[in-house]
Amino acid sequence: MLRTADELRAELLAKKRQREEEAQKREELAAQARGAVYDLVFLGLSFKEILQRTSIAPQTLALMFKELKLPYRMPTQIYESPKPVVASPRSTPPVEPPKPSDRFGADRWSKEMVIEVSDSEDEDEMEIDEVSSSTPSERSRSADSGELSTVDDVQSRIRELEEKIKIMRDKGSVEAKLQEVLSQRELIAQRRQKIESQVGEFKIDQLTSSIEANRVELNRLQNTIAAQTQTLKEAQNAAKQLSVQLSTLESRDRVLASKQIQLKAVKKEELESSDESDTELTIEMGTETGQVSVNTNTQPKVCDFAYSSPLHIFSSHRFSPFANVFAPKYNSRYVSSDRLYCKTEASGKTCRDDTCPDVHASDFNISKQETLRHLSEAVVGDPKEFRKGLAKQICELEKVSTEFDPLEVAKVIIDYRHGLDPVRFLDWNELNA
């Protein structure tokens, strides 16, 4: 079942909001982690120390260092005391290692210290007090180890720490910087969310329009398939009817063929009986002309006279005032009075002589093609336009029907002429002027 565009749009918007919330949560967690890493680096921890003290993966920590634009190895303020040198019995007296620079005084190698720098003034003062309170013990240790240590060294170290704290306070607190960075990130996230919402709405509109277009195309295809299915059913029904009619016609043809065979047999028997009862006929063949002459001893059954149809008075054109105009068109249909009717056909038989000069019944029939020709000669309006339109109608009939049916062609001609002029009785003088 197809869902509506509103349902699809609501589903897409819900998925989009869910993805945005998940991305925002991940961004917040990443920002918190980056802030914690920045604080640790600011306090002097190196990449390796942060990796040891936290559960962050090395790749993630490296990515955070890249985002914060920090090197992987940072100087630390955690120092270890050197290992003592053990003198072997065969070696020379031990040699003391060289002393490092007195940046933080001579006590650098004598005590393991961790100095943390904080933004609050109370913690800074506590660190300074701790360093100040540790000076007597340091003096005693230095005196015991043979090293020279004075109060000036400790005071110089305290002053150096105070200057460092002052410089850091002048530059601004870490919290303010973090707050500024977080505000900028929130602004960037809002802009990104706005852009993504606009892009999502645009994509939703495009998807909705494409769905509507696909739905219209689907409806059109369904209608086409339904129409074709209906046409196919009608064609199948017509084919069934034609098959039934064809079987009926075949059965009729078989019956007619059997009847014709029976009729021929009956006629043959009648001819044989009539030949036996007739008088003797003498047939003489001409040697030069090849003509056949029939001589009988009895009187002929049919008199020798010119054939004149008793229905000639019913020819409609003879009663027309324009009979003389149409006479040349129909003279070929009338038999000359000089020719005699065939005696064989007059006696009821069939004349099978192709060279018989007499008139036969087939000579009085008008062919179907000639009948159609006479129908098409009754022009209405412009002759060129009339013939052009009539030819078009007949061509359309030929496309539909593959067999030549004179009755269908005559119907097309009559309907075409009546469409141009609905009058049933035509003015022959006007049509043939």
Coordinates of C-alpha atoms in Angstrom, one line a residue:
M1 CA 0.0 0.0 0.0
L2 CA 1.4 3.4 -1.0
R3 CA 1.9 6.0 1.8
T4 CA 1.0 9.6 1.4
A5 CA 3.5 12.4 1.0
D6 CA 2.7 13.8 4.4
E7 CA 3.5 10.5 6.1
L8 CA 6.8 10.2 4.3
R9 CA 7.7 13.8 5.1
A10 CA 6.9 13.2 8.8
E11 CA 9.0 10.1 8.9
L12 CA 11.9 11.8 7.2
L13 CA 11.7 14.8 9.6
A14 CA 11.6 12.4 12.7
K15 CA 14.7 10.6 11.4
K16 CA 16.5 13.9 10.7
R17 CA 15.7 15.2 14.2
Q18 CA 17.0 12.0 15.8
R19 CA 20.2 12.2 13.8
E20 CA 20.7 15.8 14.8
E21 CA 20.2 15.0 18.5
E22 CA 22.7 12.2 18.3
A23 CA 25.2 14.4 16.5
Q24 CA 24.7 17.1 19.1
K25 CA 25.3 14.7 22.0
R26 CA 28.4 13.4 20.3
E27 CA 29.6 16.9 19.7
E28 CA 29.0 17.8 23.4
L29 CA 30.9 14.8 24.6
A30 CA 33.8 15.5 22.2
A31 CA 33.9 19.1 23.4
Q32 CA 34.0 18.0 27.0
A33 CA 36.8 15.6 26.2
R34 CA 38.8 18.2 24.3
G35 CA 38.4 20.6 27.1
A36 CA 39.7 18.1 29.6
V37 CA 42.7 17.3 27.4
Y38 CA 43.4 21.0 26.9
D39 CA 43.3 21.5 30.7
L40 CA 45.8 18.5 31.2
V41 CA 48.1 19.9 28.6
F42 CA 47.9 23.4 30.1
L43 CA 48.9 21.9 33.4
G44 CA 52.0 20.4 31.8
L45 CA 51.2 16.8 31.0
S46 CA 52.6 15.3 27.9
F47 CA 50.8 13.1 25.3
K48 CA 52.2 9.9 26.8
E49 CA 51.3 10.9 30.4
I50 CA 47.7 11.7 29.4
L51 CA 47.5 8.4 27.6
Q52 CA 48.6 6.6 30.7
R53 CA 46.4 8.4 33.1
T54 CA 43.2 8.3 31.0
S55 CA 41.3 5.6 29.1
I56 CA 41.3 7.5 25.8
A57 CA 42.4 5.5 22.7
P58 CA 45.7 6.7 21.1
Q59 CA 44.0 7.5 17.8
T60 CA 41.3 9.6 19.5
L61 CA 43.8 11.4 21.7
A62 CA 46.0 12.2 18.6
L63 CA 42.9 13.5 16.8
M64 CA 42.1 15.8 19.8
F65 CA 45.7 17.1 19.8
K66 CA 45.4 17.9 16.1
E67 CA 42.0 19.7 16.6
L68 CA 43.6 21.7 19.5
K69 CA 46.7 22.4 17.3
L70 CA 49.0 21.0 20.0
P71 CA 52.2 18.9 19.4
Y72 CA 52.2 15.3 20.5
R73 CA 55.0 15.8 23.0
M74 CA 54.7 18.6 25.6
P75 CA 57.3 19.5 28.2
T76 CA 56.3 18.3 31.7
Q77 CA 57.1 19.5 35.1
I78 CA 57.4 16.0 36.6
Y79 CA 61.0 15.0 37.1
E80 CA 62.5 11.9 38.5
S81 CA 65.7 11.6 40.6
P82 CA 68.6 9.9 38.8
K83 CA 69.6 6.4 39.7
P84 CA 72.6 6.1 42.0
V85 CA 75.9 5.0 40.5
V86 CA 77.2 1.8 42.1
A87 CA 80.9 1.5 42.1
S88 CA 82.4 -1.9 41.3
P89 CA 85.4 -3.1 43.3
R90 CA 87.7 -2.9 40.3
S91 CA 86.5 0.4 38.9
T92 CA 87.7 3.9 39.7
P93 CA 86.0 6.1 42.2
P94 CA 82.5 7.1 41.1
V95 CA 82.1 10.2 39.1
E96 CA 79.3 12.5 39.9
P97 CA 76.9 13.3 37.0
P98 CA 76.9 16.8 35.6
K99 CA 74.3 19.2 37.2
P100 CA 71.6 20.7 35.0
S101 CA 70.9 24.3 34.7
D102 CA 69.7 26.1 37.9
R103 CA 66.4 27.2 36.5
F104 CA 64.5 26.1 39.6
G105 CA 67.5 26.1 42.0
A106 CA 69.8 23.4 43.2
D107 CA 67.0 21.4 44.7
R108 CA 65.7 20.2 41.3
W109 CA 67.5 16.8 41.6
S110 CA 67.0 16.4 45.3
K111 CA 63.3 16.1 45.5
E112 CA 60.4 14.7 43.4
M113 CA 58.0 17.5 43.0
V114 CA 54.8 18.1 41.0
I115 CA 53.9 21.7 40.5
E116 CA 50.4 22.4 39.3
V117 CA 49.3 25.8 37.9
S118 CA 45.7 26.9 38.6
D119 CA 43.5 29.8 37.7
S120 CA 42.3 30.5 41.2
E121 CA 44.4 32.8 43.4
D122 CA 43.9 30.6 46.5
E123 CA 45.5 27.6 44.9
D124 CA 48.4 29.7 43.7
E125 CA 49.1 31.0 47.2
M126 CA 48.8 27.5 48.6
E127 CA 51.4 26.3 46.1
I128 CA 53.8 29.2 47.0
D129 CA 53.3 28.5 50.7
E130 CA 54.1 24.8 50.2
V131 CA 57.3 25.7 48.3
S132 CA 58.3 28.2 51.0
S133 CA 57.6 25.8 53.9
S134 CA 59.7 23.1 52.2
T135 CA 62.9 25.2 52.3
P136 CA 64.3 24.2 55.7
S137 CA 64.1 20.5 55.0
E138 CA 65.7 21.2 51.6
R139 CA 68.5 23.0 53.3
S140 CA 69.1 20.1 55.6
R141 CA 69.1 17.6 52.8
S142 CA 71.5 19.8 50.7
A143 CA 73.8 20.1 53.7
D144 CA 73.8 16.4 54.3
S145 CA 74.5 15.6 50.6
G146 CA 77.2 18.1 50.4
E147 CA 75.4 20.4 48.0
L148 CA 75.2 24.2 48.5
S149 CA 71.7 25.6 48.9
T150 CA 70.7 29.1 50.0
V151 CA 67.5 30.9 50.8
D152 CA 68.1 33.1 47.7
D153 CA 67.7 30.1 45.4
V154 CA 64.3 29.2 46.9
Q155 CA 63.2 32.8 46.8
S156 CA 64.2 33.1 43.2
R157 CA 62.2 30.1 42.4
I158 CA 59.2 31.5 44.2
R159 CA 59.5 34.8 42.3
E160 CA 59.7 32.9 39.0
L161 CA 56.5 31.0 39.8
E162 CA 54.8 34.3 40.8
E163 CA 55.8 35.8 37.5
K164 CA 54.5 32.8 35.6
I165 CA 51.2 33.0 37.4
K166 CA 51.0 36.7 36.8
I167 CA 51.6 36.2 33.1
M168 CA 49.0 33.6 32.9
R169 CA 46.5 35.9 34.7
D170 CA 47.2 38.7 32.3
K171 CA 46.6 36.5 29.3
G172 CA 43.2 35.5 30.6
S173 CA 41.8 32.5 32.4
V174 CA 41.4 29.1 30.8
E175 CA 37.7 29.0 31.6
A176 CA 37.1 32.2 29.7
K177 CA 39.0 30.8 26.7
L178 CA 37.1 27.5 26.9
Q179 CA 33.8 29.5 27.2
E180 CA 34.7 31.5 24.1
V181 CA 35.6 28.3 22.2
L182 CA 32.4 26.6 23.3
S183 CA 30.3 29.6 22.3
Q184 CA 31.9 29.6 18.8
R185 CA 31.3 25.9 18.5
E186 CA 27.7 26.3 19.5
L187 CA 27.3 29.0 16.9
I188 CA 28.9 26.8 14.2
A189 CA 26.6 23.9 15.3
Q190 CA 23.5 26.1 15.0
R191 CA 24.6 27.3 11.5
R192 CA 25.3 23.8 10.5
Q193 CA 21.9 22.6 11.8
K194 CA 20.1 25.5 10.0
I195 CA 21.9 24.6 6.7
E196 CA 21.1 20.9 7.1
S197 CA 17.4 21.7 7.8
Q198 CA 17.2 23.8 4.7
V199 CA 18.9 21.1 2.6
G200 CA 16.6 18.5 4.2
E201 CA 13.4 20.5 3.4
F202 CA 14.6 20.9 -0.2
K203 CA 15.3 17.2 -0.6
I204 CA 11.9 16.4 1.0
D205 CA 10.2 18.7 -1.6
Q206 CA 12.0 17.1 -4.4
L207 CA 11.1 13.6 -3.1
T208 CA 7.5 14.6 -2.7
S209 CA 7.3 16.0 -6.3
S210 CA 9.0 12.8 -7.6
I211 CA 6.5 10.6 -5.7
E212 CA 3.5 12.6 -7.1
A213 CA 4.9 12.3 -10.6
N214 CA 5.5 8.5 -10.1
R215 CA 2.0 8.2 -8.8
V216 CA 0.4 9.9 -11.8
E217 CA 2.5 7.8 -14.1
L218 CA 1.4 4.6 -12.2
N219 CA -2.2 5.6 -12.5
R220 CA -1.8 6.2 -16.2
L221 CA -0.1 2.9 -16.7
Q222 CA -2.9 1.1 -14.7
N223 CA -5.6 2.8 -16.8
T224 CA -3.7 1.8 -20.0
I225 CA -3.4 -1.8 -18.8
A226 CA -7.1 -1.9 -17.9
A227 CA -8.0 -0.6 -21.3
Q228 CA -5.8 -3.0 -23.1
T229 CA -7.1 -5.9 -20.9
Q230 CA -10.7 -4.9 -21.8
T231 CA -9.8 -4.7 -25.5
L232 CA -8.1 -8.1 -25.3
K233 CA -11.2 -9.6 -23.7
E234 CA -13.4 -8.1 -26.4
A235 CA -11.1 -9.4 -29.1
Q236 CA -11.2 -12.9 -27.5
N237 CA -15.0 -12.8 -27.4
A238 CA -15.1 -11.7 -31.0
A239 CA -12.7 -14.4 -31.9
K240 CA -14.9 -17.0 -30.2
Q241 CA -17.9 -15.7 -32.0
L242 CA -16.0 -15.8 -35.4
S243 CA -14.9 -19.3 -34.7
V244 CA -18.5 -20.3 -34.0
Q245 CA -19.7 -18.6 -37.1
L246 CA -16.9 -20.2 -39.1
S247 CA -17.8 -23.6 -37.9
T248 CA -21.4 -22.9 -38.8
L249 CA -20.5 -21.8 -42.2
E250 CA -18.3 -24.8 -42.7
S251 CA -21.1 -27.1 -41.8
R252 CA -23.4 -25.2 -44.2
D253 CA -20.8 -25.4 -46.9
R254 CA -20.6 -29.1 -46.4
V255 CA -24.4 -29.4 -46.6
L256 CA -24.5 -27.3 -49.7
A257 CA -21.7 -29.3 -51.4
S258 CA -23.6 -32.5 -50.7
K259 CA -26.8 -30.9 -52.1
Q260 CA -25.0 -29.7 -55.2
I261 CA -23.5 -33.1 -55.8
Q262 CA -27.0 -34.6 -55.5
L263 CA -28.4 -31.9 -57.8
K264 CA -25.8 -32.5 -60.4
A265 CA -26.5 -36.2 -60.3
V266 CA -30.2 -35.5 -60.7
K267 CA -29.6 -33.1 -63.6
K268 CA -27.3 -35.6 -65.2
E269 CA -30.0 -38.2 -65.0
E270 CA -32.5 -35.8 -66.5
L271 CA -30.2 -34.9 -69.3
E272 CA -29.6 -38.5 -70.1
S273 CA -33.3 -39.3 -70.1
S274 CA -34.0 -36.2 -72.2
D275 CA -31.3 -37.2 -74.7
E276 CA -32.8 -40.6 -75.1
S277 CA -36.3 -39.2 -75.7
D278 CA -35.2 -36.5 -78.2
T279 CA -35.0 -37.1 -81.9
E280 CA -31.8 -37.9 -83.6
L281 CA -29.5 -35.0 -84.1
T282 CA -27.1 -34.7 -87.0
I283 CA -23.9 -32.9 -86.3
E284 CA -21.7 -31.8 -89.2
M285 CA -18.3 -30.4 -88.7
G286 CA -17.0 -27.9 -91.2
T287 CA -13.6 -28.7 -92.4
E288 CA -12.5 -25.2 -93.1
T289 CA -14.5 -22.9 -90.7
G290 CA -14.8 -25.3 -87.8
Q291 CA -18.4 -24.2 -87.1
V292 CA -21.0 -26.5 -85.6
S293 CA -24.5 -26.8 -87.1
V294 CA -27.4 -28.6 -85.4
N295 CA -30.2 -30.1 -87.5
T296 CA -33.4 -31.5 -86.0
N297 CA -36.2 -33.3 -87.6
T298 CA -38.8 -31.8 -85.2
Q299 CA -40.1 -28.3 -84.6
P300 CA -38.0 -26.3 -82.2
K301 CA -39.5 -25.7 -78.8
V302 CA -38.3 -22.0 -78.7
C303 CA -39.1 -19.7 -81.5
D304 CA -36.4 -17.6 -83.2
F305 CA -37.0 -14.0 -82.0
A306 CA -35.0 -11.1 -80.7
Y307 CA -35.0 -11.0 -76.9
S308 CA -36.8 -8.0 -75.3
S309 CA -37.1 -7.9 -71.5
P310 CA -40.7 -7.3 -70.3
L311 CA -39.2 -5.2 -67.4
H312 CA -37.7 -2.6 -69.6
I313 CA -40.5 -0.1 -68.9
F314 CA -39.4 -0.2 -65.2
S315 CA -36.0 1.2 -65.9
S316 CA -36.0 4.5 -63.9
H317 CA -33.8 6.4 -66.3
R318 CA -36.3 5.9 -69.1
F319 CA -38.8 8.0 -67.3
S320 CA -36.3 10.8 -66.6
P321 CA -36.4 13.9 -68.7
F322 CA -32.7 13.4 -69.3
A323 CA -32.9 9.9 -70.8
N324 CA -31.1 11.0 -73.9
V325 CA -28.2 12.3 -71.8
F326 CA -27.8 9.0 -70.0
A327 CA -28.5 6.7 -72.9
P328 CA -24.9 6.4 -74.1
K329 CA -23.9 5.2 -70.6
Y330 CA -26.4 2.3 -70.6
N331 CA -26.4 1.3 -74.3
S332 CA -23.7 -1.2 -73.6
R333 CA -26.1 -3.0 -71.2
Y334 CA -28.7 -3.6 -73.9
V335 CA -28.6 -6.5 -76.3
S336 CA -28.7 -5.8 -80.0
S337 CA -32.0 -6.9 -81.6
D338 CA -30.0 -8.7 -84.4
R339 CA -28.6 -11.3 -82.0
L340 CA -30.7 -14.4 -81.1
Y341 CA -31.0 -16.0 -77.7
C342 CA -29.1 -19.2 -77.2
K343 CA -31.3 -22.2 -78.0
T344 CA -29.5 -24.4 -75.6
E345 CA -30.3 -22.1 -72.7
A346 CA -33.8 -21.6 -74.0
S347 CA -34.4 -25.3 -73.8
G348 CA -33.4 -25.3 -70.1
K349 CA -29.9 -26.6 -70.6
T350 CA -26.5 -25.0 -70.0
C351 CA -24.5 -23.8 -72.9
R352 CA -20.8 -24.8 -72.5
D353 CA -19.7 -23.6 -76.0
D354 CA -17.3 -20.7 -75.6
T355 CA -17.6 -19.8 -79.3
C356 CA -21.4 -19.5 -79.3
P357 CA -22.4 -16.2 -80.9
D358 CA -25.9 -16.0 -79.4
V359 CA -27.0 -14.1 -76.4
H360 CA -26.8 -15.8 -73.0
A361 CA -28.3 -15.0 -69.6
S362 CA -24.9 -13.9 -68.3
D363 CA -24.8 -11.1 -70.8
F364 CA -27.6 -9.3 -69.0
N365 CA -25.9 -9.1 -65.6
I366 CA -24.1 -6.0 -64.5
S367 CA -20.8 -6.6 -62.7
K368 CA -20.2 -5.4 -59.2
Q369 CA -17.3 -3.3 -60.2
E370 CA -19.4 -1.5 -62.8
T371 CA -22.1 -0.9 -60.3
L372 CA -19.6 0.7 -57.9
R373 CA -18.2 2.8 -60.8
H374 CA -21.7 4.2 -61.6
L375 CA -22.3 4.9 -57.9
S376 CA -19.1 6.9 -57.7
E377 CA -19.9 9.0 -60.8
A378 CA -22.8 10.8 -59.0
V379 CA -20.5 13.7 -57.8
V380 CA -21.8 16.2 -55.2
G381 CA -19.9 19.6 -55.1
D382 CA -16.4 20.0 -56.4
P383 CA -15.5 16.8 -58.4
K384 CA -11.8 16.9 -57.3
E385 CA -12.6 17.3 -53.6
F386 CA -15.4 14.7 -53.9
R387 CA -13.2 12.1 -55.5
K388 CA -10.3 12.9 -53.0
G389 CA -12.6 12.4 -50.0
L390 CA -14.2 9.3 -51.4
A391 CA -10.8 7.7 -52.0
K392 CA -9.8 8.5 -48.4
Q393 CA -13.0 6.8 -47.1
I394 CA -12.3 3.7 -49.3
C395 CA -8.7 3.5 -48.1
E396 CA -9.9 3.6 -44.4
L397 CA -12.2 0.7 -45.3
E398 CA -9.4 -1.3 -46.8
K399 CA -7.4 -0.8 -43.6
V400 CA -10.2 -2.3 -41.5
S401 CA -11.3 -5.1 -43.9
T402 CA -8.8 -7.2 -45.8
E403 CA -11.4 -8.8 -48.2
F404 CA -13.2 -6.9 -50.9
D405 CA -16.9 -6.6 -50.2
P406 CA -18.9 -4.7 -52.8
L407 CA -21.8 -4.1 -50.4
E408 CA -19.5 -2.5 -47.8
V409 CA -17.9 -0.3 -50.5
A410 CA -21.3 0.7 -51.9
K411 CA -22.5 1.6 -48.4
V412 CA -19.4 3.8 -47.8
I413 CA -20.0 5.6 -51.2
I414 CA -23.7 6.3 -50.3
D415 CA -23.0 7.4 -46.8
Y416 CA -20.2 9.8 -48.0
R417 CA -22.5 11.3 -50.6
H418 CA -25.4 11.7 -48.2
G419 CA -23.0 13.4 -45.7
L420 CA -22.3 16.0 -48.3
D421 CA -25.9 16.3 -49.5
P422 CA -28.7 14.8 -47.4
V423 CA -31.2 14.9 -50.3
R424 CA -32.1 11.4 -51.4
F425 CA -33.2 12.4 -54.9
L426 CA -30.4 14.0 -56.9
D427 CA -30.7 16.5 -59.7
W428 CA -29.2 14.5 -62.6
N429 CA -28.9 17.6 -64.8
E430 CA -27.0 19.5 -62.1
L431 CA -24.7 16.5 -61.3
N432 CA -23.9 15.8 -64.9
A433 CA -23.9 19.3 -66.4

